[in-house]
Amino acid sequence: MSARIGVAELPESLGSAPASPTLGDLLKSVNQSRNDLYDGAHQVLEMNQMNNEPDQSLPFILSFTNLTYSVKARTKFRLPAIFGGRKRLDSVPATAAEPVRGENLLSKSKVLLNDISGAARDGEILAVLGASGSGKSTLIDALANRIAKGSLKGNITLNGERLESKLLKVISAYVMQDDLLFPMLTVEETLMFAAEFRLPRTLSKSKKKQRVQALIDQLGLRNAANTVIGDEGHRGVSGGERRRVSIGTDIIHDPIILFLDEPTSGLDSTSAYMVVKVLQRIAQTGSIVVMSVHQPSFRLLGLLDRLLFLSRGQTVYSGSPSNLLSFFADFGHPIPDKENRTEFALDLIRELEGSPGGTKSLVEFNKSWQILKRSRHTVTGNETPTHGLSLKEGISASISRGKLVSGATTDVSPTSMVPSFANPMLMEMLVLSKRSFKNSTRMPEIFGIRLGAVMVTGFILATMFWKLDDSPRGVRERLGFFAFAMSTTFYTCADALPIFIQERFIFMRETAYNAYRRSSYVLSHSLVAIPSLICLSFAFAVITFWSVGLDGGACGFFFYFLIILTSFWAGSSFVTFLSAVVPHVMIGYVIVVAILAYFLLFSGFFINRDRIPHYWIWFHYISLIKYPYEAVLHNEFQDPTKCFVRGTQIFYGSPLAIADESLKLKMLENMGETLGFNITATTCLTTGADLLQQQGVTDLSKWDCLWITLAWGFLFRILFYFCLLIGSKNKRS
């Protein structure tokens, strides 16, 4: 069955029904047919696409009118001239000393977009050009709904209908300027995971693989399909291939609209040409491609259908590349022969920006030139035809021909009837966990270094506190061991800090267009961390428990292992939460080290609870180290029959410790007579319960401390989720 269905072949409901069905009905009605059509649409590239022939595209027109966007700007404080402030010389251009049009120093605002209008059509590439700071990326963000509602003024419509945010997420994709990919996954694996996220579960595994293979051929990545992406420490694909993989992850579901922020940035001319050639193929399949370009080469210009030049947020040219010659000739600056038209235009714009009048003359000329061009088209009858289908009908037709593969059948929004996510939460968790685990296993050195650090620390502690006895000195050394060991479990979790900071932008890119739920990411992130925490806890417990001579036997070891595991869990969760709050790794390390030092200070080891000032007692109860520290004390000193201070050992730590043994016994005898009972050299004077009482560890049992430590971990994971929910909107204010 052919996947190329014309307008006449659409379901009868599109043409004969008196009222258009809802988009949700359309998505559901074509869901079954999509599965049948998918084989023909995505198994192989079609011949006309391979031959670079224009496809008979569906009538989609993305129109934007009067887009205006401003932000608050910091004004520089200047001293008046009477106090030595510098005066602006008349020869200084207006752009250097006074605000350009749209900038108001009194209101402290700067206009980034000023009354921008234009249109992009399916089957074509609209390129936004301009110098740095001209507003290219801002316009792309505005069209992609990446500017907060209320900040952007103007209208954005698709086929004459306003685009809702949820609908735009389903039918569009946004490719960031930076290539945000997992370094140790191959090209094919990266695209396959994107397919698992964006393609619905109604498609079989084999059909998803077919879509990936077709996309690899479309992107020209067949020779690099089994090569890892790579990073600074691992050699991988080239820069151009990496950029094409980034594009592929966002177009795996074959969106109707594709936005790209400078996709050729940082690439050589050949790689840039190949990237734009791929975008041309994507546009020819019936997609609208809108991209920003800093300075295209002559070869790239031949692939672009429409150009939009910006200068400080204003339109200075809008039209096809072929009209550049006549435009600048009419403006009085004809483009010389054999001159790159875009380079000439950008150089002229920069020259005007540095002049006293700025680009105002070019902006006004463009407005009059556009009006004249439209009037000529109206007279000659060559006016560009407008769209004939409504938005819902156009989307339905696109789905029928195999586009917009991610139309899921679950989680449908009641307001717009647009599916939100392609897969259920459990499926998202499985795919996320699988991807994270595969990427981690290919960098075993990271876990190996962490395990090595834990084992070295455990070995040092085991040999330092080797076989402690039950004397008062052994008790004091046990307390020091427990305090250091429990704090070490938290400090070694600091290596989890850069994990999410490095993945932050990948997460924001994928969740911005509903690849998966944020809750799925948090749960999978937690599940993937558990196996490594179990290994670290078991290694540390085995090395230290019997070497130090801790009490409790097998049951004592099991609880010791559990409390270390929960400590690792709480510490890892705490660091993960901080990684969502702190933007930089070095700042995060400083904060982690400082806070953990405070936790140790208020844990009860250095100063007992009853000695902590009342205005700091709250810090004692939120100390993460307090609860595992008290738990291991309970585990060690819970035996009521075990004695830790006998007879003359009571003088340990006092000046009388150096006295003769006979003198100590005499003093014990006198003490016994005073107290009314006999005290000998073997009389038990301090048990484990007495030690717990001395340390102020009486309010909670060891199991209470264990559950509280575990709960701290869950609390920080919940806070991590809310940080992602609030801080990953990925929109300008």
XYZ file of C-alpha atoms in Angstrom:
733
model
C 0.000 0.000 0.000
C 1.421 3.375 -0.895
C 2.011 5.821 1.898
C 1.532 8.813 -0.394
C -2.141 9.654 0.026
C -3.483 12.769 -1.631
C -6.222 15.014 -0.360
C -8.808 13.192 -2.433
C -7.929 9.911 -0.723
C -8.576 11.179 2.809
C -11.408 9.668 4.858
C -14.878 10.855 3.941
C -15.240 12.627 7.265
C -12.688 15.182 6.121
C -14.669 16.310 3.099
C -18.352 15.568 3.617
C -18.955 16.068 7.313
C -20.587 19.370 8.102
C -18.358 19.913 11.159
C -14.672 19.088 11.513
C -13.960 16.279 13.985
C -11.776 16.944 16.994
C -8.071 16.340 16.639
C -8.277 13.551 19.169
C -10.878 11.768 17.031
C -8.664 12.146 13.990
C -5.650 10.758 15.812
C -7.661 7.766 16.965
C -9.349 7.139 13.624
C -6.070 6.912 11.763
C -4.219 5.021 14.464
C -4.983 1.615 12.988
C -4.344 2.690 9.438
C -1.034 4.215 10.516
C 0.263 0.833 11.570
C -0.569 -0.586 8.156
C 0.836 2.395 6.315
C 3.986 2.516 8.402
C 5.773 -0.213 6.503
C 5.458 1.647 3.233
C 6.142 5.045 4.721
C 9.273 4.336 6.711
C 10.845 1.032 5.725
C 12.859 2.525 2.890
C 13.421 5.913 1.412
C 11.164 6.684 -1.484
C 12.581 7.123 -4.953
C 11.557 10.741 -5.329
C 13.212 11.519 -2.013
C 16.423 9.757 -2.998
C 16.463 11.684 -6.243
C 15.928 14.953 -4.357
C 12.755 15.658 -6.261
C 10.190 17.838 -4.518
C 7.401 15.860 -2.930
C 3.760 16.766 -3.406
C 3.549 18.313 0.038
C 0.503 18.897 2.141
C -0.698 22.484 2.509
C 0.786 23.635 5.840
C 1.618 27.309 6.341
C 3.181 28.540 9.589
C 2.467 32.267 9.805
C 3.739 34.746 12.359
C 2.718 38.382 12.498
C 3.889 41.338 14.592
C 6.048 39.283 16.962
C 7.471 41.542 19.647
C 9.504 40.451 22.644
C 11.402 42.535 25.175
C 13.418 41.780 28.289
C 14.524 43.841 31.230
C 18.031 45.162 30.712
C 20.557 46.389 33.243
C 21.326 50.044 32.772
C 24.855 51.270 33.371
C 25.309 53.938 36.010
C 27.007 56.997 34.581
C 28.254 60.045 36.490
C 27.020 63.410 35.266
C 29.456 65.357 33.135
C 29.960 67.881 35.952
C 31.510 65.071 38.061
C 33.759 63.893 35.288
C 31.323 61.689 33.424
C 32.085 61.194 29.755
C 30.052 63.107 27.197
C 28.926 61.458 24.004
C 30.720 62.934 21.054
C 28.694 63.780 17.983
C 30.917 61.567 15.885
C 30.059 58.480 17.922
C 27.386 56.332 16.226
C 23.962 56.274 17.826
C 24.221 52.554 18.402
C 27.187 52.986 20.697
C 25.868 55.597 23.081
C 22.100 55.704 22.810
C 19.405 53.057 22.525
C 18.347 51.918 19.119
C 14.727 51.775 18.175
C 12.807 49.717 20.682
C 15.226 50.311 23.577
C 14.081 52.514 26.399
C 16.537 53.368 29.130
C 13.824 54.821 31.333
C 11.817 51.598 31.317
C 15.023 49.523 31.537
C 13.874 47.183 28.771
C 15.442 45.962 25.566
C 13.428 44.800 22.580
C 14.833 41.589 21.100
C 12.081 41.151 18.508
C 10.356 44.174 17.024
C 7.270 43.586 14.864
C 8.543 40.498 13.026
C 6.230 38.951 10.432
C 6.646 36.143 7.930
C 5.570 32.680 6.870
C 7.055 29.214 6.419
C 5.561 26.522 4.186
C 5.814 22.764 4.158
C 8.314 21.465 1.639
C 10.528 24.536 2.148
C 13.367 25.671 4.392
C 13.037 29.083 6.008
C 16.448 30.360 7.085
C 16.762 33.176 9.621
C 20.003 35.105 9.102
C 21.733 37.936 10.873
C 24.805 38.878 12.848
C 25.324 37.811 16.453
C 22.723 39.487 18.649
C 20.346 40.140 15.774
C 17.570 37.990 17.301
C 17.866 34.772 15.272
C 17.715 32.360 18.192
C 15.071 34.499 19.896
C 12.805 34.238 16.851
C 13.297 30.464 16.670
C 12.428 30.222 20.374
C 9.352 32.371 19.842
C 8.070 30.174 17.019
C 8.842 27.010 18.998
C 6.875 28.252 22.031
C 10.013 28.535 24.159
C 9.118 31.995 25.451
C 6.852 32.275 28.480
C 3.223 33.057 27.812
C 2.515 36.755 28.181
C 6.047 37.886 27.360
C 5.663 37.433 23.604
C 3.271 39.663 21.703
C 1.888 38.885 18.259
C 0.230 35.922 16.576
C 1.556 32.537 15.482
C -0.802 30.366 13.445
C -0.687 27.131 11.488
C -3.127 27.081 8.594
C -4.773 30.164 10.046
C -5.422 28.614 13.494
C -3.594 29.513 16.692
C -1.276 26.814 17.959
C -1.815 25.454 21.448
C 1.278 24.567 23.437
C 0.356 20.899 23.839
C -0.452 20.517 20.149
C 2.829 22.150 19.125
C 4.779 19.716 21.314
C 3.217 16.789 19.461
C 3.584 18.002 15.880
C 6.966 19.745 16.125
C 10.561 19.199 17.166
C 13.326 21.558 18.312
C 17.018 20.881 17.682
C 19.313 22.832 19.982
C 22.579 24.374 18.870
C 24.612 22.087 21.123
C 24.804 18.369 20.391
C 23.392 16.849 23.568
C 23.944 13.098 23.340
C 25.133 10.228 25.509
C 28.789 9.717 24.562
C 29.059 5.948 24.895
C 26.018 4.990 22.818
C 26.372 4.198 19.139
C 24.524 6.162 16.465
C 22.035 3.353 15.948
C 21.469 2.904 19.691
C 20.932 6.641 20.163
C 18.274 6.732 17.456
C 16.724 3.497 18.714
C 16.294 4.911 22.203
C 14.745 8.017 20.668
C 12.347 5.727 18.811
C 11.484 3.935 22.052
C 10.599 7.288 23.623
C 8.780 9.004 20.770
C 7.098 6.158 18.876
C 3.961 4.622 20.398
C 3.902 1.176 21.942
C 1.320 0.144 19.319
C 4.241 -0.118 16.892
C 6.169 -3.349 17.153
C 9.865 -3.508 17.906
C 10.627 -4.518 14.333
C 8.765 -1.520 12.883
C 10.626 0.832 15.199
C 13.891 -0.672 14.000
C 12.751 -0.200 10.409
C 12.055 3.463 11.115
C 15.533 3.840 12.645
C 17.224 2.146 9.695
C 15.337 4.353 7.232
C 16.316 7.438 9.230
C 19.975 6.377 9.284
C 19.907 6.204 5.490
C 18.070 9.522 5.257
C 20.664 11.195 7.491
C 23.574 9.649 5.593
C 24.887 7.852 8.677
C 25.065 4.277 7.424
C 28.870 4.065 7.681
C 28.802 5.441 11.235
C 25.795 3.471 12.495
C 27.856 1.311 14.862
C 30.261 4.039 15.996
C 29.887 5.553 19.460
C 29.058 9.248 19.717
C 32.207 9.949 21.711
C 33.394 12.863 23.828
C 36.662 14.490 24.887
C 38.022 11.235 26.266
C 36.534 8.798 23.749
C 36.917 9.032 20.002
C 33.627 8.846 18.122
C 31.783 10.272 15.138
C 32.749 13.482 13.378
C 31.194 16.862 14.134
C 28.903 16.757 11.110
C 27.751 13.224 11.880
C 27.162 14.186 15.488
C 24.985 17.097 14.374
C 22.956 14.827 12.098
C 22.431 12.376 14.959
C 21.123 15.257 17.078
C 18.676 16.102 14.318
C 17.689 12.456 13.991
C 16.799 12.073 17.664
C 14.298 14.914 17.333
C 12.742 13.884 14.013
C 12.371 10.185 14.782
C 8.588 10.679 14.952
C 8.575 12.559 11.616
C 7.222 15.894 12.884
C 5.303 18.394 10.787
C 7.391 21.371 11.992
C 11.127 21.278 12.671
C 12.956 24.147 14.390
C 16.753 24.259 14.431
C 19.035 26.744 16.186
C 22.141 27.192 14.016
C 22.535 23.539 12.945
C 25.657 24.381 10.877
C 27.488 26.176 13.689
C 31.019 24.850 14.218
C 30.994 22.651 11.114
C 33.202 22.815 8.057
C 31.604 23.681 4.728
C 31.212 20.071 3.599
C 29.628 18.918 6.870
C 27.363 21.971 6.928
C 26.251 21.268 3.377
C 25.428 17.648 4.218
C 23.412 18.731 7.254
C 21.328 21.229 5.256
C 20.940 18.666 2.465
C 19.388 16.326 5.026
C 17.077 19.129 6.145
C 16.044 19.666 2.523
C 15.069 15.995 2.263
C 13.088 16.293 5.484
C 11.259 19.343 4.148
C 10.439 17.531 0.915
C 8.586 14.851 2.880
C 6.015 17.459 3.896
C 7.628 19.187 6.879
C 8.135 22.855 7.654
C 11.807 23.507 8.426
C 12.750 26.741 10.199
C 16.409 27.230 11.013
C 18.801 29.995 12.005
C 22.084 30.363 10.138
C 24.937 32.656 11.011
C 26.543 33.001 7.577
C 25.683 30.392 4.904
C 28.075 29.568 2.117
C 27.232 29.867 -1.574
C 26.439 26.129 -1.752
C 24.088 26.319 1.224
C 22.224 29.220 -0.319
C 21.106 26.964 -3.141
C 19.354 24.665 -0.663
C 17.377 27.404 1.099
C 13.902 28.379 -0.088
C 13.186 31.496 1.971
C 15.385 33.941 3.816
C 14.614 36.233 6.719
C 17.359 38.742 7.564
C 17.272 40.331 11.026
C 19.126 43.298 12.437
C 18.739 44.040 16.143
C 15.341 42.411 16.263
C 13.931 43.990 13.086
C 13.308 42.545 9.649
C 15.571 43.947 6.939
C 14.714 41.399 4.235
C 12.160 38.630 3.791
C 11.871 36.625 0.601
C 13.520 34.048 -1.621
C 17.285 34.004 -2.269
C 16.680 34.779 -5.924
C 15.184 38.174 -5.042
C 18.263 39.348 -3.120
C 19.832 40.774 -6.276
C 16.842 42.937 -7.196
C 16.212 43.933 -3.558
C 19.654 45.388 -2.923
C 19.817 46.816 -6.434
C 16.601 48.737 -5.732
C 18.033 49.797 -2.379
C 20.986 51.341 -4.150
C 23.603 48.768 -3.178
C 23.733 46.249 -6.028
C 25.459 42.956 -5.324
C 28.626 42.587 -7.460
C 28.979 39.649 -9.806
C 30.536 36.489 -8.367
C 29.889 37.836 -4.855
C 28.277 35.660 -2.196
C 24.860 37.269 -1.855
C 24.374 36.467 1.830
C 27.876 37.599 2.781
C 27.333 40.860 0.936
C 23.970 41.377 2.644
C 25.346 40.649 6.111
C 28.367 42.896 5.568
C 26.105 45.719 4.434
C 23.833 45.226 7.449
C 26.817 45.356 9.827
C 28.052 48.499 8.109
C 24.646 50.151 8.493
C 24.426 49.080 12.148
C 27.616 51.004 12.823
C 26.372 54.152 11.100
C 24.573 57.005 12.923
C 21.210 56.136 11.376
C 21.530 52.390 11.934
C 19.490 50.060 9.739
C 16.360 52.191 9.912
C 16.542 53.048 6.200
C 16.864 49.369 5.241
C 13.979 48.380 7.538
C 11.694 51.001 6.018
C 12.773 50.099 2.487
C 11.999 46.427 3.126
C 8.462 47.310 4.239
C 7.777 49.337 1.098
C 9.449 46.724 -1.105
C 7.287 43.948 0.351
C 4.126 45.982 -0.247
C 5.180 46.621 -3.845
C 5.980 42.943 -4.405
C 2.590 41.831 -3.083
C 0.795 44.350 -5.287
C 2.664 43.068 -8.354
C 1.728 39.482 -7.556
C -1.902 40.479 -7.127
C -1.977 42.235 -10.504
C -0.233 39.424 -12.385
C -2.209 36.701 -10.624
C 0.950 35.033 -9.261
C -0.017 35.420 -5.644
C 1.078 32.515 -3.505
C -1.868 30.188 -2.920
C -3.035 29.872 0.649
C -3.787 26.677 2.492
C -6.947 24.814 1.601
C -7.304 22.447 4.558
C -8.040 23.279 8.151
C -5.409 22.465 10.746
C -7.201 19.326 11.919
C -7.710 18.078 8.395
C -4.090 18.747 7.503
C -2.806 16.890 10.561
C -5.084 13.959 9.806
C -3.815 13.827 6.236
C -0.207 13.921 7.486
C -0.843 11.026 9.849
C -2.526 9.062 7.091
C 0.565 9.286 4.901
C 2.862 8.100 7.695
C 3.994 11.355 9.330
C 3.629 12.251 12.985
C 4.289 8.685 14.110
C 4.179 9.552 17.810
C 0.426 9.967 17.965
C -0.198 7.919 21.082
C -3.531 6.552 22.138
C -3.170 7.144 25.882
C -2.848 10.133 28.178
C -5.066 12.318 26.048
C -5.511 15.848 27.336
C -9.181 16.595 28.064
C -8.820 20.196 26.951
C -7.185 19.907 23.565
C -7.620 16.178 22.882
C -3.946 15.966 22.019
C -1.915 12.942 23.196
C 0.771 13.991 25.671
C 3.150 11.025 25.794
C 3.751 8.175 23.405
C 4.238 5.495 26.085
C 3.048 4.664 29.598
C 5.207 5.485 32.604
C 6.446 1.929 33.150
C 7.702 1.677 29.573
C 9.461 5.042 29.914
C 11.160 3.893 33.110
C 12.387 0.689 31.477
C 13.812 2.497 28.448
C 15.456 5.203 30.574
C 16.987 2.620 32.891
C 18.240 0.558 29.979
C 19.840 3.585 28.319
C 21.493 4.806 31.516
C 22.767 1.332 32.385
C 24.189 0.772 28.897
C 25.931 4.151 28.868
C 27.378 3.510 32.349
C 28.621 -0.015 31.650
C 30.685 1.312 28.750
C 32.493 3.613 31.163
C 33.366 1.099 33.919
C 36.226 3.263 35.091
C 33.761 5.635 36.754
C 32.259 2.960 39.007
C 35.681 1.320 39.378
C 37.198 4.506 40.764
C 34.295 4.952 43.168
C 34.524 1.327 44.341
C 38.266 1.658 44.685
C 37.889 4.781 46.815
C 35.432 3.016 49.123
C 37.629 -0.073 49.421
C 40.781 1.972 50.107
C 38.919 3.965 52.758
C 37.607 0.756 54.297
C 41.081 -0.802 54.245
C 42.622 2.218 55.971
C 39.904 2.214 58.632
C 40.208 -1.562 59.121
C 43.958 -1.413 59.632
C 43.779 1.735 61.742
C 41.090 0.381 64.093
C 42.201 -3.262 63.959
C 40.470 -5.580 66.440
C 39.328 -3.044 69.010
C 38.948 -4.408 72.539
C 36.169 -3.746 75.037
C 38.180 -1.398 77.218
C 37.322 2.291 77.731
C 39.972 3.101 75.150
C 38.340 0.676 72.720
C 34.983 2.355 73.337
C 36.383 5.779 72.513
C 38.060 4.432 69.388
C 34.808 2.773 68.327
C 33.002 6.089 68.587
C 35.642 7.723 66.385
C 35.428 4.886 63.861
C 31.639 5.102 63.636
C 31.655 8.871 63.179
C 34.272 8.735 60.431
C 32.777 5.699 58.699
C 29.250 7.125 58.557
C 30.445 10.511 57.312
C 32.604 8.764 54.690
C 29.550 7.109 53.166
C 28.075 10.554 52.547
C 31.260 12.164 51.282
C 31.860 9.399 48.733
C 28.425 10.131 47.268
C 29.655 13.521 46.056
C 30.779 11.898 42.787
C 27.089 11.640 41.825
C 26.979 15.431 41.566
C 28.183 15.831 37.948
C 25.955 13.024 36.619
C 22.741 15.015 36.363
C 24.552 18.311 35.770
C 25.995 16.727 32.610
C 22.639 15.206 31.654
C 20.634 18.322 32.521
C 20.376 19.698 29.000
C 19.689 16.274 27.501
C 16.859 15.923 29.998
C 15.522 19.403 29.199
C 15.659 18.761 25.447
C 13.857 15.441 25.704
C 11.181 16.501 28.183
C 10.504 19.814 26.424
C 8.615 17.914 23.740
C 7.190 15.146 25.924
C 9.595 12.343 25.105
C 8.924 11.043 28.625
C 7.581 12.165 31.990
C 9.779 13.828 34.563
C 8.525 11.372 37.154
C 9.728 8.494 34.954
C 13.183 10.028 34.829
C 13.346 10.445 38.625
C 12.217 6.869 39.277
C 14.563 5.340 36.703
C 17.423 7.521 37.973
C 16.802 6.123 41.449
C 16.489 2.501 40.322
C 19.693 2.590 38.280
C 21.645 3.912 41.278
C 20.585 1.101 43.646
C 22.774 -1.776 42.296
C 25.965 0.269 42.570
C 25.018 1.412 46.077
C 24.504 -2.211 47.137
C 27.960 -3.168 45.826
C 29.638 -0.234 47.567
C 27.834 -0.903 50.854
C 28.618 -4.607 50.853
C 32.294 -4.016 50.056
C 32.676 -1.450 52.845
C 30.789 -3.579 55.376
C 32.778 -6.749 54.649
C 36.120 -4.959 54.879
C 35.438 -3.150 58.164
C 32.985 -5.178 60.265
C 35.123 -8.140 61.337
C 38.439 -6.315 60.974
C 37.446 -3.686 63.500
C 35.902 -6.315 65.757
C 32.342 -5.026 65.848
C 29.730 -6.842 67.885
C 26.527 -8.603 66.907
C 27.540 -11.601 64.800
C 25.626 -12.301 61.594
C 22.588 -10.256 62.653
C 24.828 -7.382 63.652
C 26.614 -7.512 60.287
C 23.319 -7.562 58.386
C 22.068 -4.457 60.175
C 25.487 -2.802 59.761
C 25.251 -3.456 56.011
C 21.682 -2.077 55.891
C 22.536 1.137 57.691
C 25.528 1.710 55.381
C 23.271 1.062 52.377
C 20.636 3.516 53.596
C 23.406 6.048 54.304
C 24.634 5.710 50.731
C 21.028 6.021 49.560
C 20.380 9.175 51.588
C 23.715 10.696 50.565
C 23.194 9.897 46.891
C 19.680 11.345 47.004
C 20.910 14.476 48.761
C 23.658 15.050 46.182
C 21.231 14.329 43.324
C 18.846 16.937 44.705
C 21.657 19.484 44.909
C 22.664 18.725 41.314
C 19.219 19.895 40.203
C 19.617 23.142 42.136
C 23.268 24.013 41.491
C 24.194 24.849 37.875
C 27.968 24.220 38.082
C 29.956 21.224 39.315
C 32.567 23.184 41.269
C 29.943 25.223 43.092
C 28.113 22.001 43.852
C 31.211 20.373 45.359
C 31.794 23.368 47.622
C 28.194 23.263 48.845
C 28.213 19.485 49.373
C 31.446 19.509 51.373
C 30.293 22.422 53.521
C 26.854 20.989 54.312
C 28.206 17.508 55.086
C 30.734 19.089 57.455
C 27.858 20.809 59.264
C 25.955 17.521 59.406
C 28.967 15.828 61.045
C 29.409 18.690 63.509
C 25.815 18.392 64.716
C 25.594 14.590 64.547
C 26.226 14.178 68.301
C 29.789 12.865 68.076
C 31.668 16.060 68.914
C 29.072 17.363 71.361
C 26.174 15.499 72.924
C 22.630 16.489 72.146
C 21.963 17.902 75.612
C 25.018 20.170 75.265
C 24.027 21.684 71.910
C 22.705 25.275 72.289
C 18.943 25.469 71.967
C 19.152 27.771 68.958
C 21.135 25.093 67.048
C 19.212 22.015 68.190
C 17.107 22.025 65.008
C 20.271 21.393 62.980
C 20.945 18.310 65.080
C 17.640 16.775 63.999
C 18.110 17.513 60.283
C 21.667 16.170 60.280
C 21.786 13.218 57.883
C 24.754 11.716 59.773
C 22.957 11.760 63.154
C 20.648 8.851 62.401
C 23.111 6.298 60.941
C 25.607 7.255 63.657
C 23.095 6.546 66.407
C 21.961 3.367 64.632
C 25.453 1.808 64.630
C 25.906 2.819 68.278
C 22.710 0.926 69.141
C 23.885 -2.026 67.053
C 27.233 -2.146 68.828
C 26.230 -1.459 72.432
C 22.802 -3.112 72.587
C 23.958 -6.223 74.507
C 23.023 -5.568 78.187
C 25.384 -8.275 79.477
C 28.491 -6.908 77.812
C 30.761 -4.814 80.032
C 33.066 -2.048 78.811
C 34.485 -0.660 82.090
C 35.627 -3.005 84.875
C 37.236 -2.180 88.208
C 40.303 -0.015 87.856
C 39.470 0.792 84.192
C 37.263 3.528 85.586
C 40.397 5.637 86.083
C 41.247 5.536 82.346
C 41.523 9.006 80.910
C 42.207 10.660 84.274
C 45.500 11.579 86.006
C 44.983 8.568 88.289
C 45.470 6.225 85.337
C 49.261 6.306 85.908
C 48.930 5.432 89.591
C 50.081 2.083 90.993
C 47.605 -0.786 90.619
C 47.488 -1.376 94.391
C 46.608 2.284 94.922
C 43.783 1.999 92.375
C 42.381 -1.055 94.168
C 42.539 0.795 97.491
C 40.604 3.716 95.987
C 37.998 1.285 94.593
C 37.602 -0.241 98.051
C 37.079 3.189 99.618
C 34.584 4.121 96.895
C 32.686 0.905 97.565
C 32.503 1.589 101.272
C 31.174 5.080 100.561
C 28.550 3.833 98.077
C 27.578 0.880 100.211
C 28.572 -2.040 97.984
C 31.741 -3.942 97.205
C 33.772 -2.853 94.113
C 36.570 -5.171 92.986
C 38.902 -5.285 89.988
C 36.346 -7.399 88.077
C 33.207 -5.438 88.964
C 31.368 -4.158 85.846
C 30.893 -0.413 86.165
C 29.685 0.557 82.655
C 27.525 -1.463 80.245
C 26.437 -0.713 76.707
C 23.231 0.887 77.932
C 25.274 3.208 80.130
C 27.366 4.249 77.122
C 24.260 4.999 75.078
C 22.963 7.080 77.963
C 26.245 8.979 78.156
C 26.144 9.701 74.417
C 22.537 10.887 74.595
C 21.386 8.128 72.228
C 18.145 7.139 73.916
C 15.207 8.621 71.994
C 15.213 6.323 68.948
C 15.845 2.636 68.420
C 18.250 1.421 65.778
C 15.384 0.488 63.454
C 13.844 3.919 63.895
C 17.144 5.453 62.815
C 17.280 3.108 59.825
C 13.780 4.041 58.618
C 14.423 7.747 59.138
C 17.638 7.556 57.088
C 15.743 5.724 54.351
C 12.990 8.339 54.465
C 15.541 11.129 54.051
C 16.571 9.518 50.779
C 13.000 9.398 49.492
C 12.409 12.991 50.591
C 15.382 14.260 48.592
C 14.231 12.265 45.554
C 10.834 13.948 45.814
C 12.507 17.339 46.117
C 14.615 16.408 43.081
C 11.406 15.772 41.139
C 9.901 19.122 42.089
C 13.124 20.885 41.121
C 12.893 19.261 37.696
C 9.233 20.153 37.466
C 9.844 23.807 38.287
C 13.282 24.389 36.832
C 13.058 22.587 33.478
C 10.378 24.631 31.755
C 13.064 25.553 29.216
C 11.346 28.830 28.345
C 12.493 32.406 28.351
C 10.740 34.656 30.809
